[in-house]
Short mmCIF file of C-alpha atoms and ligand atoms in Angstrom, two decimals:
data_model
loop_
_atom_site.label_atom_id
_atom_site.label_comp_id
_atom_site.label_asym_id
_atom_site.label_seq_id
_atom_site.Cartn_x
_atom_site.Cartn_y
_atom_site.Cartn_z
CA UNK A 1 42.83 18.59 23.15
CA UNK A 2 42.23 16.55 20.54
CA UNK A 3 42.68 15.42 17.04
CA UNK A 4 41.67 14.04 13.97
CA UNK A 5 42.44 13.92 10.21
CA UNK A 6 40.27 12.46 8.41
CA UNK A 7 38.48 11.42 5.14
CA UNK A 8 34.79 11.01 3.25
CA UNK A 9 34.63 9.33 0.07
CA UNK A 10 32.70 11.39 -3.25
CA UNK A 11 29.93 9.94 -3.75
CA UNK A 12 26.87 9.67 -6.44
CA UNK A 13 23.30 10.14 -5.96
CA UNK A 14 20.41 8.63 -7.34
CA UNK A 15 21.70 5.95 -9.42
CA UNK A 16 19.06 6.27 -12.07
CA UNK A 17 15.84 5.52 -10.31
CA UNK A 18 16.10 5.90 -6.83
CA UNK A 19 15.88 9.55 -6.96
CA UNK A 20 16.57 10.58 -2.84
CA UNK A 21 17.00 7.41 -1.42
CA UNK A 22 20.04 5.30 -3.11
CA UNK A 23 23.60 6.60 -3.82
CA UNK A 24 26.63 4.88 -3.74
CA UNK A 25 30.85 6.20 -2.17
CA UNK A 26 33.38 6.64 -4.95
CA UNK A 27 37.50 5.26 -5.03
CA UNK A 28 40.38 7.67 -3.62
CA UNK A 29 38.32 10.82 -4.12
CA UNK A 30 37.23 12.41 -1.77
CA UNK A 31 37.72 15.47 1.03
CA UNK A 32 40.13 15.02 3.70
CA UNK A 33 39.73 17.19 7.24
CA UNK A 34 41.89 17.65 10.26
CA UNK A 35 39.62 18.70 13.04
CA UNK A 36 40.74 19.55 16.83
CA UNK A 37 38.54 19.32 19.60
CA UNK A 38 39.76 21.64 23.29
CA UNK A 39 37.56 23.49 26.23
CA UNK A 40 35.97 26.05 24.91
CA UNK A 41 32.85 27.99 22.46
CA UNK A 42 33.86 28.51 18.89
CA UNK A 43 34.48 27.51 15.83
CA UNK A 44 36.86 28.50 13.41
CA UNK A 45 36.88 26.59 9.67
CA UNK A 46 40.51 27.31 7.66
CA UNK A 47 40.89 26.43 4.28
CA UNK A 48 43.78 25.11 2.92
CA UNK A 49 43.12 23.36 0.25
CA UNK A 50 42.82 25.80 -2.63
CA UNK A 51 39.79 25.36 -3.53
CA UNK A 52 37.13 27.73 -4.04
CA UNK A 53 34.86 27.78 -0.45
CA UNK A 54 32.58 30.55 0.96
CA UNK A 55 34.62 32.82 3.41
CA UNK A 56 31.45 33.42 6.01
CA UNK A 57 32.05 30.58 8.00
CA UNK A 58 27.66 31.14 7.41
CA UNK A 59 27.51 29.72 4.51
CA UNK A 60 30.01 26.61 4.71
CA UNK A 61 28.45 23.30 5.74
CA UNK A 62 30.31 22.56 8.37
CA UNK A 63 29.29 24.90 10.41
CA UNK A 64 25.30 23.27 10.90
CA UNK A 65 26.83 19.89 10.81
CA UNK A 66 29.77 20.59 13.79
CA UNK A 67 26.52 22.54 15.50
CA UNK A 68 23.87 20.19 15.52
CA UNK A 69 26.49 16.96 16.13
CA UNK A 70 27.17 19.60 19.27
CA UNK A 71 23.40 20.11 20.37
CA UNK A 72 22.94 16.06 19.66
CA UNK A 73 25.49 15.19 22.54
CA UNK A 74 25.17 18.64 24.70
CA UNK A 75 28.07 19.70 24.73
CA UNK A 76 30.25 22.96 24.21
CA UNK A 77 33.47 23.23 22.44
CA UNK A 78 36.04 25.06 21.21
CA UNK A 79 36.18 23.00 17.36
CA UNK A 80 38.70 24.13 14.72
CA UNK A 81 38.62 22.40 11.72
CA UNK A 82 41.37 22.54 8.51
CA UNK A 83 39.85 21.79 4.86
CA UNK A 84 43.36 19.69 3.54
CA UNK A 85 41.77 18.32 0.80
CA UNK A 86 38.73 19.30 -1.33
CA UNK A 87 36.51 17.70 -4.47
CA UNK A 88 34.83 20.81 -6.11
CA UNK A 89 31.92 22.64 -5.24
CA UNK A 90 29.35 21.69 -7.91
CA UNK A 91 31.75 18.70 -9.78
CA UNK A 92 28.61 16.77 -8.92
CA UNK A 93 30.02 14.11 -6.71
CA UNK A 94 28.76 15.17 -3.48
CA UNK A 95 31.18 17.56 -3.17
CA UNK A 96 29.08 19.06 0.04
CA UNK A 97 28.53 15.75 1.46
CA UNK A 98 31.81 14.59 1.55
CA UNK A 99 33.04 18.36 3.64
CA UNK A 100 29.35 16.93 5.75
CA UNK A 101 30.29 13.21 6.11
CA UNK A 102 34.34 13.70 7.16
CA UNK A 103 32.59 16.34 10.00
CA UNK A 104 29.92 14.57 11.42
CA UNK A 105 31.82 11.22 11.19
CA UNK A 106 35.34 12.79 12.11
CA UNK A 107 33.27 14.68 14.79
CA UNK A 108 31.54 11.70 16.46
CA UNK A 109 35.75 9.96 15.83
CA UNK A 110 36.86 12.87 18.20
CA UNK A 111 34.18 12.61 21.20
CA UNK A 112 34.18 8.75 21.69
CA UNK A 113 31.30 7.64 18.96
CA UNK A 114 28.41 8.69 21.27
CA UNK A 115 26.33 8.66 17.89
CA UNK A 116 24.87 5.58 15.34
CA UNK A 117 25.65 6.26 11.54
CA UNK A 118 22.26 7.07 11.19
CA UNK A 119 23.03 9.12 13.47
CA UNK A 120 25.86 10.65 11.96
CA UNK A 121 24.37 10.58 8.78
CA UNK A 122 21.22 12.49 9.75
CA UNK A 123 23.57 14.97 11.66
CA UNK A 124 25.91 15.27 7.79
CA UNK A 125 22.20 16.19 6.52
CA UNK A 126 22.44 19.04 8.19
CA UNK A 127 25.10 20.32 5.17
CA UNK A 128 22.95 18.55 2.96
CA UNK A 129 20.07 21.08 3.62
CA UNK A 130 22.68 24.07 3.70
CA UNK A 131 23.66 23.72 0.42
CA UNK A 132 21.04 22.47 -1.82
CA UNK A 133 17.89 23.03 0.72
CA UNK A 134 16.65 19.96 1.68
CA UNK A 135 17.71 16.91 4.19
CA UNK A 136 18.52 14.36 1.35
CA UNK A 137 21.36 11.11 2.60
CA UNK A 138 21.89 9.93 -0.84
CA UNK A 139 25.70 11.19 -0.62
CA UNK A 140 25.73 11.62 2.98
CA UNK A 141 24.62 7.83 3.58
CA UNK A 142 27.41 6.75 1.55
CA UNK A 143 29.94 9.23 2.04
CA UNK A 144 29.80 8.12 5.79
CA UNK A 145 29.31 4.17 5.30
CA UNK A 146 30.67 3.69 2.30
CA UNK A 147 29.30 1.45 -0.65
CA UNK A 148 25.61 1.41 -2.12
CA UNK A 149 23.20 2.95 0.43
CA UNK A 150 19.80 2.51 0.22
CA UNK A 151 17.69 5.08 1.97
CA UNK A 152 14.76 2.29 3.12
CA UNK A 153 13.01 5.65 5.57
CA UNK A 154 14.17 8.97 6.43
CA UNK A 155 11.35 9.49 9.49
CA UNK A 156 13.62 8.03 11.54
CA UNK A 157 16.24 7.34 9.19
CA UNK A 158 16.49 3.49 6.96
CA UNK A 159 19.98 3.25 5.49
CA UNK A 160 20.79 -0.17 4.55
CA UNK A 161 23.64 -0.86 3.49
CA UNK A 162 23.04 -3.15 -0.98
CA UNK A 163 25.82 -5.53 -1.68
CA UNK A 164 28.91 -3.36 -4.38
CA UNK A 165 29.31 -6.26 -7.29
CA UNK A 166 33.36 -6.75 -7.92
CA UNK A 167 34.38 -4.14 -10.79
CA UNK A 168 32.08 -1.61 -10.44
CA UNK A 169 33.56 1.49 -12.10
CA UNK A 170 31.90 4.66 -12.55
CA UNK A 171 33.54 7.01 -16.28
CA UNK A 172 32.50 10.53 -14.75
CA UNK A 173 31.75 14.19 -16.45
CA UNK A 174 31.22 16.98 -14.77
CA UNK A 175 30.58 19.53 -18.01
CA UNK A 176 31.38 23.82 -17.41
CA UNK A 177 26.93 24.37 -16.83
CA UNK A 178 26.78 25.73 -13.51
CA UNK A 179 23.23 24.44 -12.59
CA UNK A 180 22.71 23.84 -8.06
CA UNK A 181 21.23 21.75 -6.41
CA UNK A 182 19.30 24.27 -5.59
CA UNK A 183 17.33 24.79 -8.15
CA UNK A 184 17.96 21.36 -9.86
CA UNK A 185 15.05 20.21 -6.58
CA UNK A 186 13.09 22.76 -7.66
CA UNK A 187 12.46 22.61 -11.65
CA UNK A 188 10.87 19.33 -10.30
CA UNK A 189 7.57 18.60 -10.50
CA UNK A 190 5.37 18.52 -6.44
CA UNK A 191 3.55 15.33 -7.68
CA UNK A 192 3.93 12.25 -9.79
CA UNK A 193 1.78 10.12 -12.14
CA UNK A 194 0.56 7.68 -10.90
CA UNK A 195 2.38 5.81 -14.20
CA UNK A 196 5.64 7.56 -13.44
CA UNK A 197 5.65 5.74 -9.87
CA UNK A 198 4.85 2.65 -10.91
CA UNK A 199 7.50 2.00 -12.91
CA UNK A 200 9.65 4.50 -10.46
CA UNK A 201 8.99 1.82 -7.94
CA UNK A 202 9.79 -1.27 -10.18
CA UNK A 203 13.29 0.01 -11.36
CA UNK A 204 13.98 0.61 -7.24
CA UNK A 205 13.56 -2.56 -6.64
CA UNK A 206 14.44 -3.93 -9.92
CA UNK A 207 18.28 -2.02 -8.78
CA UNK A 208 18.03 -3.57 -5.60
CA UNK A 209 17.51 -6.80 -6.42
CA UNK A 210 20.07 -7.25 -8.76
CA UNK A 211 22.89 -5.59 -6.84
CA UNK A 212 22.06 -8.45 -4.07
CA UNK A 213 21.65 -11.31 -6.32
CA UNK A 214 24.55 -10.57 -8.64
CA UNK A 215 22.88 -10.04 -12.10
CA UNK A 216 24.93 -7.27 -13.15
CA UNK A 217 21.94 -6.53 -16.67
CA UNK A 218 18.56 -6.21 -14.44
CA UNK A 219 21.15 -3.92 -12.60
CA UNK A 220 21.95 -2.00 -16.21
CA UNK A 221 17.75 -2.10 -16.87
CA UNK A 222 16.37 -0.86 -14.27
CA UNK A 223 18.09 2.45 -14.20
CA UNK A 224 15.97 4.55 -15.53
CA UNK A 225 14.30 7.22 -13.89
CA UNK A 226 10.88 8.70 -14.90
CA UNK A 227 11.08 10.88 -12.06
CA UNK A 228 13.81 13.70 -12.30
CA UNK A 229 15.84 13.16 -15.10
CA UNK A 230 13.20 13.86 -17.68
CA UNK A 231 12.67 17.66 -15.97
CA UNK A 232 16.92 18.02 -15.75
CA UNK A 233 18.25 16.38 -19.28
CA UNK A 234 17.17 19.49 -20.43
CA UNK A 235 20.06 21.11 -18.42
CA UNK A 236 22.72 18.70 -20.41
CA UNK A 237 23.10 19.13 -24.14
CA UNK A 238 22.86 16.00 -26.26
CA UNK A 239 21.42 14.62 -23.06
CA UNK A 240 20.06 11.37 -25.22
CA UNK A 241 22.49 10.96 -27.92
CA UNK A 242 24.87 10.48 -25.53
CA UNK A 243 23.39 8.04 -22.96
CA UNK A 244 22.80 6.06 -26.89
CA UNK A 245 26.94 6.19 -27.96
CA UNK A 246 27.45 5.33 -23.91
CA UNK A 247 25.09 1.91 -24.20
CA UNK A 248 26.74 1.37 -26.84
CA UNK A 249 29.93 0.93 -25.29
CA UNK A 250 29.02 -1.61 -23.32
CA UNK A 251 27.67 0.58 -19.81
CA UNK A 252 25.90 -0.69 -17.99
CA UNK A 253 23.57 2.79 -17.62
CA UNK A 254 23.81 6.33 -17.84
CA UNK A 255 22.37 9.10 -15.63
CA UNK A 256 22.45 12.22 -14.18
CA UNK A 257 25.17 12.48 -11.42
CA UNK A 258 22.65 14.10 -8.23
CA UNK A 259 21.55 16.78 -9.46
CA UNK A 260 23.66 16.68 -12.09
CA UNK A 261 24.44 18.81 -14.38
CA UNK A 262 27.21 15.45 -13.71
CA UNK A 263 26.46 12.40 -16.18
CA UNK A 264 27.95 9.47 -15.35
CA UNK A 265 28.17 6.27 -16.69
CA UNK A 266 28.33 2.31 -14.47
CA UNK A 267 30.53 0.32 -15.87
CA UNK A 268 31.07 -3.30 -15.13
CA UNK A 269 35.21 -3.94 -16.83
CA UNK A 270 37.83 -0.91 -16.33
CA UNK A 271 37.85 -0.71 -20.53
CA UNK A 272 35.09 0.34 -20.19
CA UNK A 273 34.85 2.47 -18.13
CA UNK A 274 37.47 4.26 -20.40
CA UNK A 275 35.50 3.40 -22.98
CA UNK A 276 32.67 5.41 -21.67
CA UNK A 277 34.63 8.67 -20.52
CA UNK A 278 36.38 9.12 -23.75
CA UNK A 279 32.96 9.37 -25.42
CA UNK A 280 31.70 11.79 -22.56
CA UNK A 281 34.70 13.89 -22.72
CA UNK A 282 34.22 14.47 -26.94
CA UNK A 283 30.40 14.96 -26.55
CA UNK A 284 31.10 18.13 -24.01
CA UNK A 285 33.94 18.91 -25.75
CA UNK A 286 31.94 19.15 -29.66
CA UNK A 287 29.04 21.42 -28.19
CA UNK A 288 32.18 23.41 -26.73
CA UNK A 289 31.09 23.43 -23.06
CA UNK A 290 34.56 21.89 -21.31
CA UNK A 291 35.02 19.05 -18.91
CA UNK A 292 36.34 17.68 -16.62
CA UNK A 293 36.35 13.44 -17.00
CA UNK A 294 37.22 10.92 -13.80
CA UNK A 295 37.30 7.13 -13.89
CA UNK A 296 36.80 6.30 -10.88
CA UNK A 297 36.15 2.62 -9.01
CA UNK A 298 32.52 2.50 -6.75
CA UNK A 299 34.38 1.99 -3.43
CA UNK A 300 33.25 -0.49 -0.20
CA UNK A 301 35.24 1.89 2.02
CA UNK A 302 33.26 4.91 3.85
CA UNK A 303 34.69 8.31 6.24
CA UNK A 304 37.92 7.09 8.38
CA UNK A 305 40.10 8.42 10.27
CA UNK A 306 44.50 9.10 9.26
CA UNK A 307 45.26 10.20 12.33
CA UNK A 308 44.76 10.49 15.53
CA UNK A 309 46.83 12.92 17.85
CA UNK A 310 45.53 12.76 21.77
N1 HSE B 1 19.06 13.16 -4.02
C1 HSE B 1 19.77 14.80 -5.17
C2 HSE B 1 18.51 15.20 -5.84
C3 HSE B 1 21.26 14.31 -4.80
O1 HSE B 1 19.15 14.53 -7.05
O2 HSE B 1 18.64 16.56 -5.92
C4 HSE B 1 21.57 16.00 -4.60
O3 HSE B 1 22.84 15.54 -5.49
#
């Protein structure tokens, strides 16, 4: 019998312009799983985190991740998973990706690391597909690898870790509005007008160049989304006015976090992130929506073992 205790961090997908191709990992906040492998053929999942998640094992993102891992390595085993700590589902900081990444990374460690980082992320994407109806890696890749990750291609998966400027913080607000990732993906048009596509890939290039050269102004300036935000911001009351107030604090950018409804401000000083967090909270309180706010550092750390027994 082998057992691991594994952590995978929260994450923010898209970074504005990078729909489905850029995501970042957050510090300290995340999921913790204990995974035991023994002889046999089966899967159990026990949730002791106190966070409500579907009881049906077929609806749990961990299930397709574990199955796809075992299929990939061509082995059978009895796998028992305990969810010890869990990000609230729908909080907009990659709750399903944190579980999926922890499960994929933990399974790989348990079986002697037969898979590459890319292959681990491919397994984690099975969980994302169950949660959102799409194989996107922009939460799962940073949750496995840490830092800011560019998904240069999906076929095959090609992941590029980008430099994280020091002292980057995100103020994230989770307003109490329910918008599922599935719904937020389904409202997007299937085709992007050429004019918008040109602006979007210009910004993706600008964001990558800004990160690689440490050009902070260019990073903020490039985080504009012409592809998803115009359709998704209707779910977030007062989005445009909120952005004006946030940018006035000195924040580099404000965007929808992944598919929303959470919103984040990227800041290069903790004090600016704190001020942005305050404005985000005031905005949704004034709307009568209710919300939670987190101010978290962007992290270079991805999934990791916190304990191992053999
Ligand atoms: N890139 C995905 C989307 C992230 O925007 O739908 C979901 O968190």
